[in-house]
Amino acid sequence: MSMMHASTVKDAAAAAVPPTASLMRWVIVATLPGIATMSYFFGLGVISNVLLAAAFGVALEAAVLRLRMRPIGVALNDSSALLTGVLLGASLPPASPWWLIGVGMVAAIVVAKQLYGGLGHNPFNPAMVGYALLLVSFPAYMTLWAPPQELLPNGLWAQIAGTLPTAQLDSLSGATPLDAFKHKGEAVLASEFWATNPLPDGTLSAWRWVALAWLAGGVLLLAKRIISWHIPVAMLGSVLLLATLFYLSDPSHYASPLFHLLTGATLFGAFFIATDPVSAATSRRGKLIYGAGIGVLVIIIRTFGGYPDAVAFAVLLMNLCVPLLDLYSVPRPTGQPKAAPGTPREPGERP
């Protein structure tokens, strides 16, 4: 009877875990509030980014699988390539040119995913590999964030086609709140900076609404148990804690904790990027350390580094630490002595 009960419990636990395709599709659904809010404030260029990136992702995945002589339909059905495209597309400045999106998706799908063996084998978050490559290689295009604008802005199709002159591109773009604060100059006090109204009307409010929309999507993922709370809570907690310490030490030069939380990609990264099930830590303790490490790196890079947002670099750096975190966070089975680091888990043992 006890063996039958144990088998029933294990089968029920396995059935409670949604298949990969269902997980990926729920994450895509959860991105819709953020994408819709970004489109409302920054125009249909957000939608074009997502659609182009998703199309590139599916096409590149199919092409590489064909070259590897692997079944295409089964792999594409898991929707992982589609999700990678959605996440990268949502990360890029609205109405990014098609070729920029294509280069980013080649880095994400071909290099960061398929060259490592495909889904389940990639050590780095594919979307963030693509984003980081674009940010380092094409910084001029990756900083063309427009201020809030109408749904169908002037020059949209020329921007997407990549035919809009550079001078006109510059006139259509503006600094993000994080970028503006980052480059205010050390001699300028925070109060003086905000007193000059450095951002176009509605910019700060738009970014806050976008952040709250990503939060709503993250709450959906938590409610559906697609992700666990460990990584988002640890990341956001460390961001708030470290930002608070800096702010209290010198509020005239450091941004407030809420500014870090509600501008940039902090909430998007906490719920949609850091929680990638393949490249993130697997044990509960490992997830807490992993998430906290991302939050610390975000604030360190934003404060002392050369990039105003830093979520992508923070995630990729912590991806490097995942094997070590998993090695030293092996859980102890109930009633058993503490396992030595590196002890393999029993089949079916939960992290």
mmCIF file of C-alpha atoms in Angstrom:
data_model
loop_
_atom_site.group_PDB
_atom_site.id
_atom_site.type_symbol
_atom_site.label_atom_id
_atom_site.label_comp_id
_atom_site.label_asym_id
_atom_site.label_seq_id
_atom_site.Cartn_x
_atom_site.Cartn_y
_atom_site.Cartn_z
ATOM 1 C CA MET A 1 0.000 0.000 0.000
ATOM 2 C CA SER A 2 2.812 2.411 0.871
ATOM 3 C CA MET A 3 4.494 1.747 -2.479
ATOM 4 C CA MET A 4 1.222 2.327 -4.298
ATOM 5 C CA HIS A 5 0.696 5.556 -2.360
ATOM 6 C CA ALA A 6 4.226 6.774 -3.146
ATOM 7 C CA SER A 7 3.731 5.980 -6.814
ATOM 8 C CA THR A 8 0.404 7.822 -6.851
ATOM 9 C CA VAL A 9 1.944 10.891 -5.188
ATOM 10 C CA LYS A 10 4.818 10.939 -7.667
ATOM 11 C CA ASP A 11 2.467 10.595 -10.649
ATOM 12 C CA ALA A 12 0.266 13.400 -9.283
ATOM 13 C CA ALA A 13 3.306 15.636 -8.804
ATOM 14 C CA ALA A 14 4.449 14.935 -12.348
ATOM 15 C CA ALA A 15 0.983 15.678 -13.689
ATOM 16 C CA ALA A 16 0.939 18.973 -11.784
ATOM 17 C CA VAL A 17 3.927 20.230 -13.783
ATOM 18 C CA PRO A 18 2.690 21.705 -17.085
ATOM 19 C CA PRO A 19 4.499 20.573 -20.261
ATOM 20 C CA THR A 20 7.133 22.836 -21.758
ATOM 21 C CA ALA A 21 4.855 24.164 -24.494
ATOM 22 C CA SER A 22 2.201 25.145 -21.961
ATOM 23 C CA LEU A 23 4.773 26.915 -19.783
ATOM 24 C CA MET A 24 6.167 28.875 -22.720
ATOM 25 C CA ARG A 25 2.729 29.894 -23.958
ATOM 26 C CA TRP A 26 1.638 31.081 -20.544
ATOM 27 C CA VAL A 27 4.743 33.260 -20.362
ATOM 28 C CA ILE A 28 3.879 34.711 -23.773
ATOM 29 C CA VAL A 29 0.345 35.436 -22.553
ATOM 30 C CA ALA A 30 1.777 37.125 -19.452
ATOM 31 C CA THR A 31 3.851 39.483 -21.627
ATOM 32 C CA LEU A 32 0.723 40.894 -23.272
ATOM 33 C CA PRO A 33 -0.034 43.564 -20.608
ATOM 34 C CA GLY A 34 3.532 44.892 -20.853
ATOM 35 C CA ILE A 35 3.585 44.834 -24.656
ATOM 36 C CA ALA A 36 0.158 46.469 -24.885
ATOM 37 C CA THR A 37 1.126 49.228 -22.435
ATOM 38 C CA MET A 38 4.416 49.882 -24.234
ATOM 39 C CA SER A 39 2.528 50.086 -27.537
ATOM 40 C CA TYR A 40 0.024 52.538 -26.049
ATOM 41 C CA PHE A 41 2.770 54.913 -24.953
ATOM 42 C CA PHE A 42 5.489 54.312 -27.574
ATOM 43 C CA GLY A 43 3.573 53.291 -30.683
ATOM 44 C CA LEU A 44 3.136 50.275 -32.934
ATOM 45 C CA GLY A 45 6.911 49.959 -33.299
ATOM 46 C CA VAL A 46 6.769 47.771 -30.189
ATOM 47 C CA ILE A 47 4.423 45.344 -31.977
ATOM 48 C CA SER A 48 6.629 45.311 -35.084
ATOM 49 C CA ASN A 49 9.639 44.429 -32.942
ATOM 50 C CA VAL A 50 7.853 41.493 -31.345
ATOM 51 C CA LEU A 51 6.376 40.144 -34.591
ATOM 52 C CA LEU A 52 9.648 40.395 -36.512
ATOM 53 C CA ALA A 53 11.684 38.847 -33.709
ATOM 54 C CA ALA A 54 9.186 36.003 -33.286
ATOM 55 C CA ALA A 55 9.206 35.317 -37.039
ATOM 56 C CA PHE A 56 13.012 35.354 -37.141
ATOM 57 C CA GLY A 57 13.128 33.057 -34.121
ATOM 58 C CA VAL A 58 10.846 30.396 -35.596
ATOM 59 C CA ALA A 59 12.539 30.544 -39.016
ATOM 60 C CA LEU A 60 16.065 30.322 -37.586
ATOM 61 C CA GLU A 61 15.110 27.484 -35.248
ATOM 62 C CA ALA A 62 13.611 25.519 -38.149
ATOM 63 C CA ALA A 63 16.662 26.160 -40.352
ATOM 64 C CA VAL A 64 19.166 25.025 -37.720
ATOM 65 C CA LEU A 65 17.106 21.952 -36.821
ATOM 66 C CA ARG A 66 17.021 21.006 -40.499
ATOM 67 C CA LEU A 67 20.800 21.357 -40.726
ATOM 68 C CA ARG A 68 21.134 19.193 -37.607
ATOM 69 C CA MET A 69 18.693 16.667 -39.117
ATOM 70 C CA ARG A 70 16.404 16.930 -36.100
ATOM 71 C CA PRO A 71 12.594 16.819 -36.198
ATOM 72 C CA ILE A 72 11.366 20.357 -36.776
ATOM 73 C CA GLY A 73 7.722 20.113 -35.776
ATOM 74 C CA VAL A 74 8.332 18.729 -32.290
ATOM 75 C CA ALA A 75 10.911 21.380 -31.420
ATOM 76 C CA LEU A 76 8.901 24.284 -32.797
ATOM 77 C CA ASN A 77 5.809 23.113 -30.960
ATOM 78 C CA ASP A 78 7.423 23.889 -27.584
ATOM 79 C CA SER A 79 7.150 27.629 -28.438
ATOM 80 C CA SER A 80 10.571 28.387 -26.901
ATOM 81 C CA ALA A 81 11.851 30.105 -30.064
ATOM 82 C CA LEU A 82 8.639 32.122 -30.222
ATOM 83 C CA LEU A 83 9.054 33.204 -26.595
ATOM 84 C CA THR A 84 12.693 34.190 -27.167
ATOM 85 C CA GLY A 85 11.561 36.424 -30.010
ATOM 86 C CA VAL A 86 8.831 38.021 -27.898
ATOM 87 C CA LEU A 87 11.252 38.763 -25.049
ATOM 88 C CA LEU A 88 13.983 40.175 -27.284
ATOM 89 C CA GLY A 89 11.483 42.190 -29.335
ATOM 90 C CA ALA A 90 10.014 43.728 -26.176
ATOM 91 C CA SER A 91 13.516 44.655 -24.996
ATOM 92 C CA LEU A 92 14.466 46.663 -28.079
ATOM 93 C CA PRO A 93 13.721 50.314 -28.834
ATOM 94 C CA PRO A 94 10.384 50.613 -30.686
ATOM 95 C CA ALA A 95 10.500 50.261 -34.489
ATOM 96 C CA SER A 96 14.023 48.858 -34.527
ATOM 97 C CA PRO A 97 15.169 48.103 -38.107
ATOM 98 C CA TRP A 98 14.504 44.564 -39.310
ATOM 99 C CA TRP A 99 18.172 43.751 -39.811
ATOM 100 C CA LEU A 100 19.022 44.704 -36.207
ATOM 101 C CA ILE A 101 16.318 42.343 -34.942
ATOM 102 C CA GLY A 102 17.599 39.640 -37.302
ATOM 103 C CA VAL A 103 21.161 39.927 -36.000
ATOM 104 C CA GLY A 104 19.929 39.745 -32.419
ATOM 105 C CA MET A 105 17.854 36.642 -33.121
ATOM 106 C CA VAL A 106 20.773 34.903 -34.857
ATOM 107 C CA ALA A 107 22.796 35.444 -31.690
ATOM 108 C CA ALA A 108 19.903 34.274 -29.508
ATOM 109 C CA ILE A 109 18.690 31.207 -31.425
ATOM 110 C CA VAL A 110 21.703 29.997 -33.394
ATOM 111 C CA VAL A 111 24.588 30.898 -31.089
ATOM 112 C CA ALA A 112 23.151 30.960 -27.569
ATOM 113 C CA LYS A 113 20.697 28.085 -27.980
ATOM 114 C CA GLN A 114 21.227 25.682 -30.873
ATOM 115 C CA LEU A 115 25.042 25.617 -30.836
ATOM 116 C CA TYR A 116 24.802 24.395 -27.251
ATOM 117 C CA GLY A 117 22.416 21.600 -28.197
ATOM 118 C CA GLY A 118 19.011 23.279 -28.132
ATOM 119 C CA LEU A 119 16.429 23.823 -25.425
ATOM 120 C CA GLY A 120 17.557 22.542 -22.044
ATOM 121 C CA HIS A 121 21.274 22.748 -22.811
ATOM 122 C CA ASN A 122 21.909 26.484 -23.170
ATOM 123 C CA PRO A 123 23.818 27.927 -20.183
ATOM 124 C CA PHE A 124 22.879 31.534 -21.010
ATOM 125 C CA ASN A 125 19.544 33.237 -21.469
ATOM 126 C CA PRO A 126 19.201 33.373 -25.287
ATOM 127 C CA ALA A 127 17.216 36.622 -25.441
ATOM 128 C CA MET A 128 19.754 38.416 -23.252
ATOM 129 C CA VAL A 129 22.672 37.111 -25.318
ATOM 130 C CA GLY A 130 21.043 38.666 -28.371
ATOM 131 C CA TYR A 131 20.316 41.906 -26.518
ATOM 132 C CA ALA A 132 23.840 42.202 -25.089
ATOM 133 C CA LEU A 133 25.412 41.599 -28.500
ATOM 134 C CA LEU A 134 23.273 44.310 -30.072
ATOM 135 C CA LEU A 135 23.958 46.764 -27.252
ATOM 136 C CA VAL A 136 27.720 46.327 -27.555
ATOM 137 C CA SER A 137 27.816 46.185 -31.364
ATOM 138 C CA PHE A 138 25.183 48.778 -32.321
ATOM 139 C CA PRO A 139 24.902 51.208 -29.393
ATOM 140 C CA ALA A 140 23.562 54.029 -31.574
ATOM 141 C CA TYR A 141 20.511 51.992 -32.593
ATOM 142 C CA MET A 142 20.022 50.495 -29.139
ATOM 143 C CA THR A 143 19.655 53.912 -27.507
ATOM 144 C CA LEU A 144 16.985 55.246 -29.877
ATOM 145 C CA TRP A 145 14.188 55.197 -27.326
ATOM 146 C CA ALA A 146 11.484 57.616 -28.411
ATOM 147 C CA PRO A 147 9.508 59.689 -25.900
ATOM 148 C CA PRO A 148 5.791 58.885 -25.582
ATOM 149 C CA GLN A 149 4.173 59.281 -28.996
ATOM 150 C CA GLU A 150 1.081 58.467 -30.989
ATOM 151 C CA LEU A 151 0.185 54.908 -31.927
ATOM 152 C CA LEU A 152 1.281 55.339 -35.553
ATOM 153 C CA PRO A 153 4.214 57.770 -35.385
ATOM 154 C CA ASN A 154 5.773 59.500 -38.380
ATOM 155 C CA GLY A 155 8.511 57.541 -40.090
ATOM 156 C CA LEU A 156 7.465 54.204 -38.557
ATOM 157 C CA TRP A 157 7.751 52.104 -41.713
ATOM 158 C CA ALA A 158 10.997 53.773 -42.776
ATOM 159 C CA GLN A 159 12.442 53.014 -39.345
ATOM 160 C CA ILE A 160 11.458 49.366 -39.589
ATOM 161 C CA ALA A 161 12.875 49.119 -43.112
ATOM 162 C CA GLY A 162 16.104 50.774 -41.959
ATOM 163 C CA THR A 163 15.905 53.541 -44.551
ATOM 164 C CA LEU A 164 15.354 56.520 -42.244
ATOM 165 C CA PRO A 165 18.376 58.889 -42.256
ATOM 166 C CA THR A 166 20.448 58.910 -39.070
ATOM 167 C CA ALA A 167 19.836 62.612 -38.499
ATOM 168 C CA GLN A 168 16.091 62.055 -38.558
ATOM 169 C CA LEU A 169 16.432 59.057 -36.248
ATOM 170 C CA ASP A 170 18.178 61.238 -33.686
ATOM 171 C CA SER A 171 15.400 63.795 -33.863
ATOM 172 C CA LEU A 172 12.780 61.115 -33.147
ATOM 173 C CA SER A 173 14.530 59.638 -30.120
ATOM 174 C CA GLY A 174 15.204 60.712 -26.555
ATOM 175 C CA ALA A 175 16.849 59.488 -23.384
ATOM 176 C CA THR A 176 15.176 57.014 -21.049
ATOM 177 C CA PRO A 177 14.831 58.100 -17.402
ATOM 178 C CA LEU A 178 17.712 55.837 -16.359
ATOM 179 C CA ASP A 179 19.907 57.098 -19.188
ATOM 180 C CA ALA A 180 19.146 60.736 -18.423
ATOM 181 C CA PHE A 181 19.923 60.344 -14.722
ATOM 182 C CA LYS A 182 23.052 58.314 -15.449
ATOM 183 C CA HIS A 183 24.537 61.076 -17.592
ATOM 184 C CA LYS A 184 23.442 64.081 -15.564
ATOM 185 C CA GLY A 185 27.032 64.715 -14.440
ATOM 186 C CA GLU A 186 28.526 64.310 -10.988
ATOM 187 C CA ALA A 187 28.476 68.055 -10.363
ATOM 188 C CA VAL A 188 24.691 68.189 -10.838
ATOM 189 C CA LEU A 189 22.606 67.398 -7.760
ATOM 190 C CA ALA A 190 19.577 65.154 -8.122
ATOM 191 C CA SER A 191 17.240 67.951 -7.068
ATOM 192 C CA GLU A 192 18.780 70.300 -9.648
ATOM 193 C CA PHE A 193 18.510 67.611 -12.310
ATOM 194 C CA TRP A 194 14.785 67.037 -11.765
ATOM 195 C CA ALA A 195 14.126 70.765 -11.459
ATOM 196 C CA THR A 196 15.220 71.247 -15.066
ATOM 197 C CA ASN A 197 12.514 68.869 -16.383
ATOM 198 C CA PRO A 198 15.104 66.818 -18.299
ATOM 199 C CA LEU A 199 12.599 64.423 -19.872
ATOM 200 C CA PRO A 200 9.822 65.102 -22.401
ATOM 201 C CA ASP A 201 6.365 65.400 -20.885
ATOM 202 C CA GLY A 202 4.908 62.082 -19.826
ATOM 203 C CA THR A 203 8.105 60.056 -20.194
ATOM 204 C CA LEU A 204 8.576 59.193 -16.523
ATOM 205 C CA SER A 205 4.896 58.392 -16.093
ATOM 206 C CA ALA A 206 4.905 56.179 -19.202
ATOM 207 C CA TRP A 207 7.829 54.104 -17.946
ATOM 208 C CA ARG A 208 6.127 53.657 -14.576
ATOM 209 C CA TRP A 209 2.945 52.385 -16.203
ATOM 210 C CA VAL A 210 4.970 49.994 -18.348
ATOM 211 C CA ALA A 211 6.753 48.674 -15.241
ATOM 212 C CA LEU A 212 3.423 48.100 -13.493
ATOM 213 C CA ALA A 213 2.137 46.245 -16.565
ATOM 214 C CA TRP A 214 5.136 43.898 -16.412
ATOM 215 C CA LEU A 215 4.387 43.436 -12.718
ATOM 216 C CA ALA A 216 0.812 42.435 -13.577
ATOM 217 C CA GLY A 217 2.133 39.831 -15.993
ATOM 218 C CA GLY A 218 4.532 38.568 -13.344
ATOM 219 C CA VAL A 219 1.705 38.192 -10.835
ATOM 220 C CA LEU A 220 -0.142 36.075 -13.412
ATOM 221 C CA LEU A 221 2.883 33.795 -13.760
ATOM 222 C CA LEU A 222 3.069 33.414 -9.988
ATOM 223 C CA ALA A 223 -0.669 32.752 -9.710
ATOM 224 C CA LYS A 224 -0.493 30.050 -12.404
ATOM 225 C CA ARG A 225 2.640 28.624 -10.749
ATOM 226 C CA ILE A 226 4.582 28.980 -13.977
ATOM 227 C CA ILE A 227 7.413 30.502 -11.939
ATOM 228 C CA SER A 228 8.220 30.398 -8.230
ATOM 229 C CA TRP A 229 8.567 33.493 -6.055
ATOM 230 C CA HIS A 230 12.203 32.899 -5.099
ATOM 231 C CA ILE A 231 14.043 34.616 -7.975
ATOM 232 C CA PRO A 232 11.758 37.670 -8.438
ATOM 233 C CA VAL A 233 11.526 38.377 -4.711
ATOM 234 C CA ALA A 234 15.270 37.922 -4.175
ATOM 235 C CA MET A 235 16.144 40.115 -7.151
ATOM 236 C CA LEU A 236 13.705 42.907 -6.345
ATOM 237 C CA GLY A 237 14.585 42.758 -2.656
ATOM 238 C CA SER A 238 18.307 43.159 -3.323
ATOM 239 C CA VAL A 239 17.629 45.983 -5.803
ATOM 240 C CA LEU A 240 15.547 47.858 -3.232
ATOM 241 C CA LEU A 241 17.965 47.170 -0.378
ATOM 242 C CA LEU A 242 21.130 48.231 -2.172
ATOM 243 C CA ALA A 243 19.459 51.211 -3.869
ATOM 244 C CA THR A 244 18.149 52.322 -0.470
ATOM 245 C CA LEU A 245 21.611 52.112 1.091
ATOM 246 C CA PHE A 246 23.110 54.218 -1.711
ATOM 247 C CA TYR A 247 20.238 56.699 -1.597
ATOM 248 C CA LEU A 248 20.415 57.143 2.179
ATOM 249 C CA SER A 249 24.179 57.629 2.009
ATOM 250 C CA ASP A 250 23.885 60.472 -0.527
ATOM 251 C CA PRO A 251 20.396 61.338 -1.848
ATOM 252 C CA SER A 252 21.813 64.293 -3.761
ATOM 253 C CA HIS A 253 23.626 61.996 -6.210
ATOM 254 C CA TYR A 254 21.983 58.565 -6.098
ATOM 255 C CA ALA A 255 18.553 57.667 -7.472
ATOM 256 C CA SER A 256 15.761 56.591 -5.139
ATOM 257 C CA PRO A 257 14.828 52.899 -4.773
ATOM 258 C CA LEU A 258 11.455 53.463 -6.458
ATOM 259 C CA PHE A 259 13.187 55.115 -9.406
ATOM 260 C CA HIS A 260 15.278 51.969 -9.908
ATOM 261 C CA LEU A 261 12.228 49.757 -9.486
ATOM 262 C CA LEU A 262 9.763 51.583 -11.741
ATOM 263 C CA THR A 263 11.999 52.643 -14.624
ATOM 264 C CA GLY A 264 14.011 50.493 -16.974
ATOM 265 C CA ALA A 265 13.761 46.712 -17.145
ATOM 266 C CA THR A 266 13.834 45.859 -13.431
ATOM 267 C CA LEU A 267 10.355 44.315 -13.152
ATOM 268 C CA PHE A 268 10.493 42.880 -16.677
ATOM 269 C CA GLY A 269 13.807 41.236 -15.839
ATOM 270 C CA ALA A 270 12.691 39.942 -12.450
ATOM 271 C CA PHE A 271 9.644 38.063 -13.765
ATOM 272 C CA PHE A 272 10.399 37.269 -17.408
ATOM 273 C CA ILE A 273 14.187 37.135 -17.842
ATOM 274 C CA ALA A 274 15.786 35.987 -14.597
ATOM 275 C CA THR A 275 13.244 33.171 -14.192
ATOM 276 C CA ASP A 276 14.246 31.345 -17.394
ATOM 277 C CA PRO A 277 14.005 27.692 -16.264
ATOM 278 C CA VAL A 278 17.020 26.522 -18.279
ATOM 279 C CA SER A 279 19.675 29.111 -17.454
ATOM 280 C CA ALA A 280 18.599 29.936 -13.878
ATOM 281 C CA ALA A 281 19.478 28.087 -10.681
ATOM 282 C CA THR A 282 17.276 25.105 -9.850
ATOM 283 C CA SER A 283 17.276 24.659 -6.060
ATOM 284 C CA ARG A 284 15.297 26.952 -3.790
ATOM 285 C CA ARG A 285 18.410 28.218 -2.008
ATOM 286 C CA GLY A 286 20.210 28.568 -5.319
ATOM 287 C CA LYS A 287 17.331 30.604 -6.754
ATOM 288 C CA LEU A 288 17.451 33.016 -3.821
ATOM 289 C CA ILE A 289 21.202 33.539 -4.220
ATOM 290 C CA TYR A 290 20.863 33.778 -7.989
ATOM 291 C CA GLY A 291 18.100 36.380 -7.840
ATOM 292 C CA ALA A 292 19.858 38.406 -5.156
ATOM 293 C CA GLY A 293 23.060 38.375 -7.195
ATOM 294 C CA ILE A 294 21.248 39.750 -10.240
ATOM 295 C CA GLY A 295 19.740 42.560 -8.166
ATOM 296 C CA VAL A 296 23.108 43.509 -6.675
ATOM 297 C CA LEU A 297 24.782 43.524 -10.089
ATOM 298 C CA VAL A 298 21.994 45.648 -11.572
ATOM 299 C CA ILE A 299 22.540 48.402 -8.995
ATOM 300 C CA ILE A 300 26.350 48.150 -9.121
ATOM 301 C CA ILE A 301 26.441 48.434 -12.919
ATOM 302 C CA ARG A 302 23.826 51.202 -12.997
ATOM 303 C CA THR A 303 25.710 53.177 -10.366
ATOM 304 C CA PHE A 304 29.334 52.623 -11.325
ATOM 305 C CA GLY A 305 29.278 51.022 -14.782
ATOM 306 C CA GLY A 306 28.863 52.405 -18.255
ATOM 307 C CA TYR A 307 25.345 51.122 -18.963
ATOM 308 C CA PRO A 308 22.238 52.754 -17.480
ATOM 309 C CA ASP A 309 20.040 49.650 -17.176
ATOM 310 C CA ALA A 310 22.281 46.568 -16.800
ATOM 311 C CA VAL A 311 19.624 43.844 -16.394
ATOM 312 C CA ALA A 312 20.922 41.852 -19.381
ATOM 313 C CA PHE A 313 24.543 41.905 -18.197
ATOM 314 C CA ALA A 314 23.539 41.079 -14.617
ATOM 315 C CA VAL A 315 21.532 38.040 -15.764
ATOM 316 C CA LEU A 316 24.312 36.769 -18.036
ATOM 317 C CA LEU A 317 26.930 37.150 -15.314
ATOM 318 C CA MET A 318 24.785 35.202 -12.866
ATOM 319 C CA ASN A 319 24.148 32.554 -15.538
ATOM 320 C CA LEU A 320 27.875 31.869 -15.277
ATOM 321 C CA CYS A 321 27.440 31.165 -11.559
ATOM 322 C CA VAL A 322 24.542 28.727 -11.912
ATOM 323 C CA PRO A 323 26.630 25.511 -12.067
ATOM 324 C CA LEU A 324 28.405 26.532 -8.864
ATOM 325 C CA LEU A 325 25.148 27.515 -7.171
ATOM 326 C CA ASP A 326 23.529 24.204 -8.096
ATOM 327 C CA LEU A 327 26.611 22.322 -6.918
ATOM 328 C CA TYR A 328 26.602 23.862 -3.447
ATOM 329 C CA SER A 329 22.855 24.088 -2.888
ATOM 330 C CA VAL A 330 21.973 20.406 -3.106
ATOM 331 C CA PRO A 331 19.021 19.906 -0.728
ATOM 332 C CA ARG A 332 19.158 17.467 2.173
ATOM 333 C CA PRO A 333 16.506 14.701 1.982
ATOM 334 C CA THR A 334 14.268 14.444 5.033
ATOM 335 C CA GLY A 335 15.881 12.298 7.717
ATOM 336 C CA GLN A 336 19.199 12.116 5.879
ATOM 337 C CA PRO A 337 22.553 13.684 6.830
ATOM 338 C CA LYS A 338 23.585 16.750 4.886
ATOM 339 C CA ALA A 339 24.687 15.827 1.380
ATOM 340 C CA ALA A 340 28.210 16.648 0.317
ATOM 341 C CA PRO A 341 28.528 19.325 -2.373
ATOM 342 C CA GLY A 342 28.158 17.792 -5.788
ATOM 343 C CA THR A 343 26.181 14.744 -4.639
ATOM 344 C CA PRO A 344 23.832 13.820 -7.486
ATOM 345 C CA ARG A 345 20.117 14.019 -6.799
ATOM 346 C CA GLU A 346 17.940 10.943 -6.640
ATOM 347 C CA PRO A 347 15.556 10.490 -9.583
ATOM 348 C CA GLY A 348 12.437 12.550 -9.021
ATOM 349 C CA GLU A 349 13.975 14.514 -6.123
ATOM 350 C CA ARG A 350 12.816 18.117 -6.128
ATOM 351 C CA PRO A 351 15.474 20.861 -5.904
#
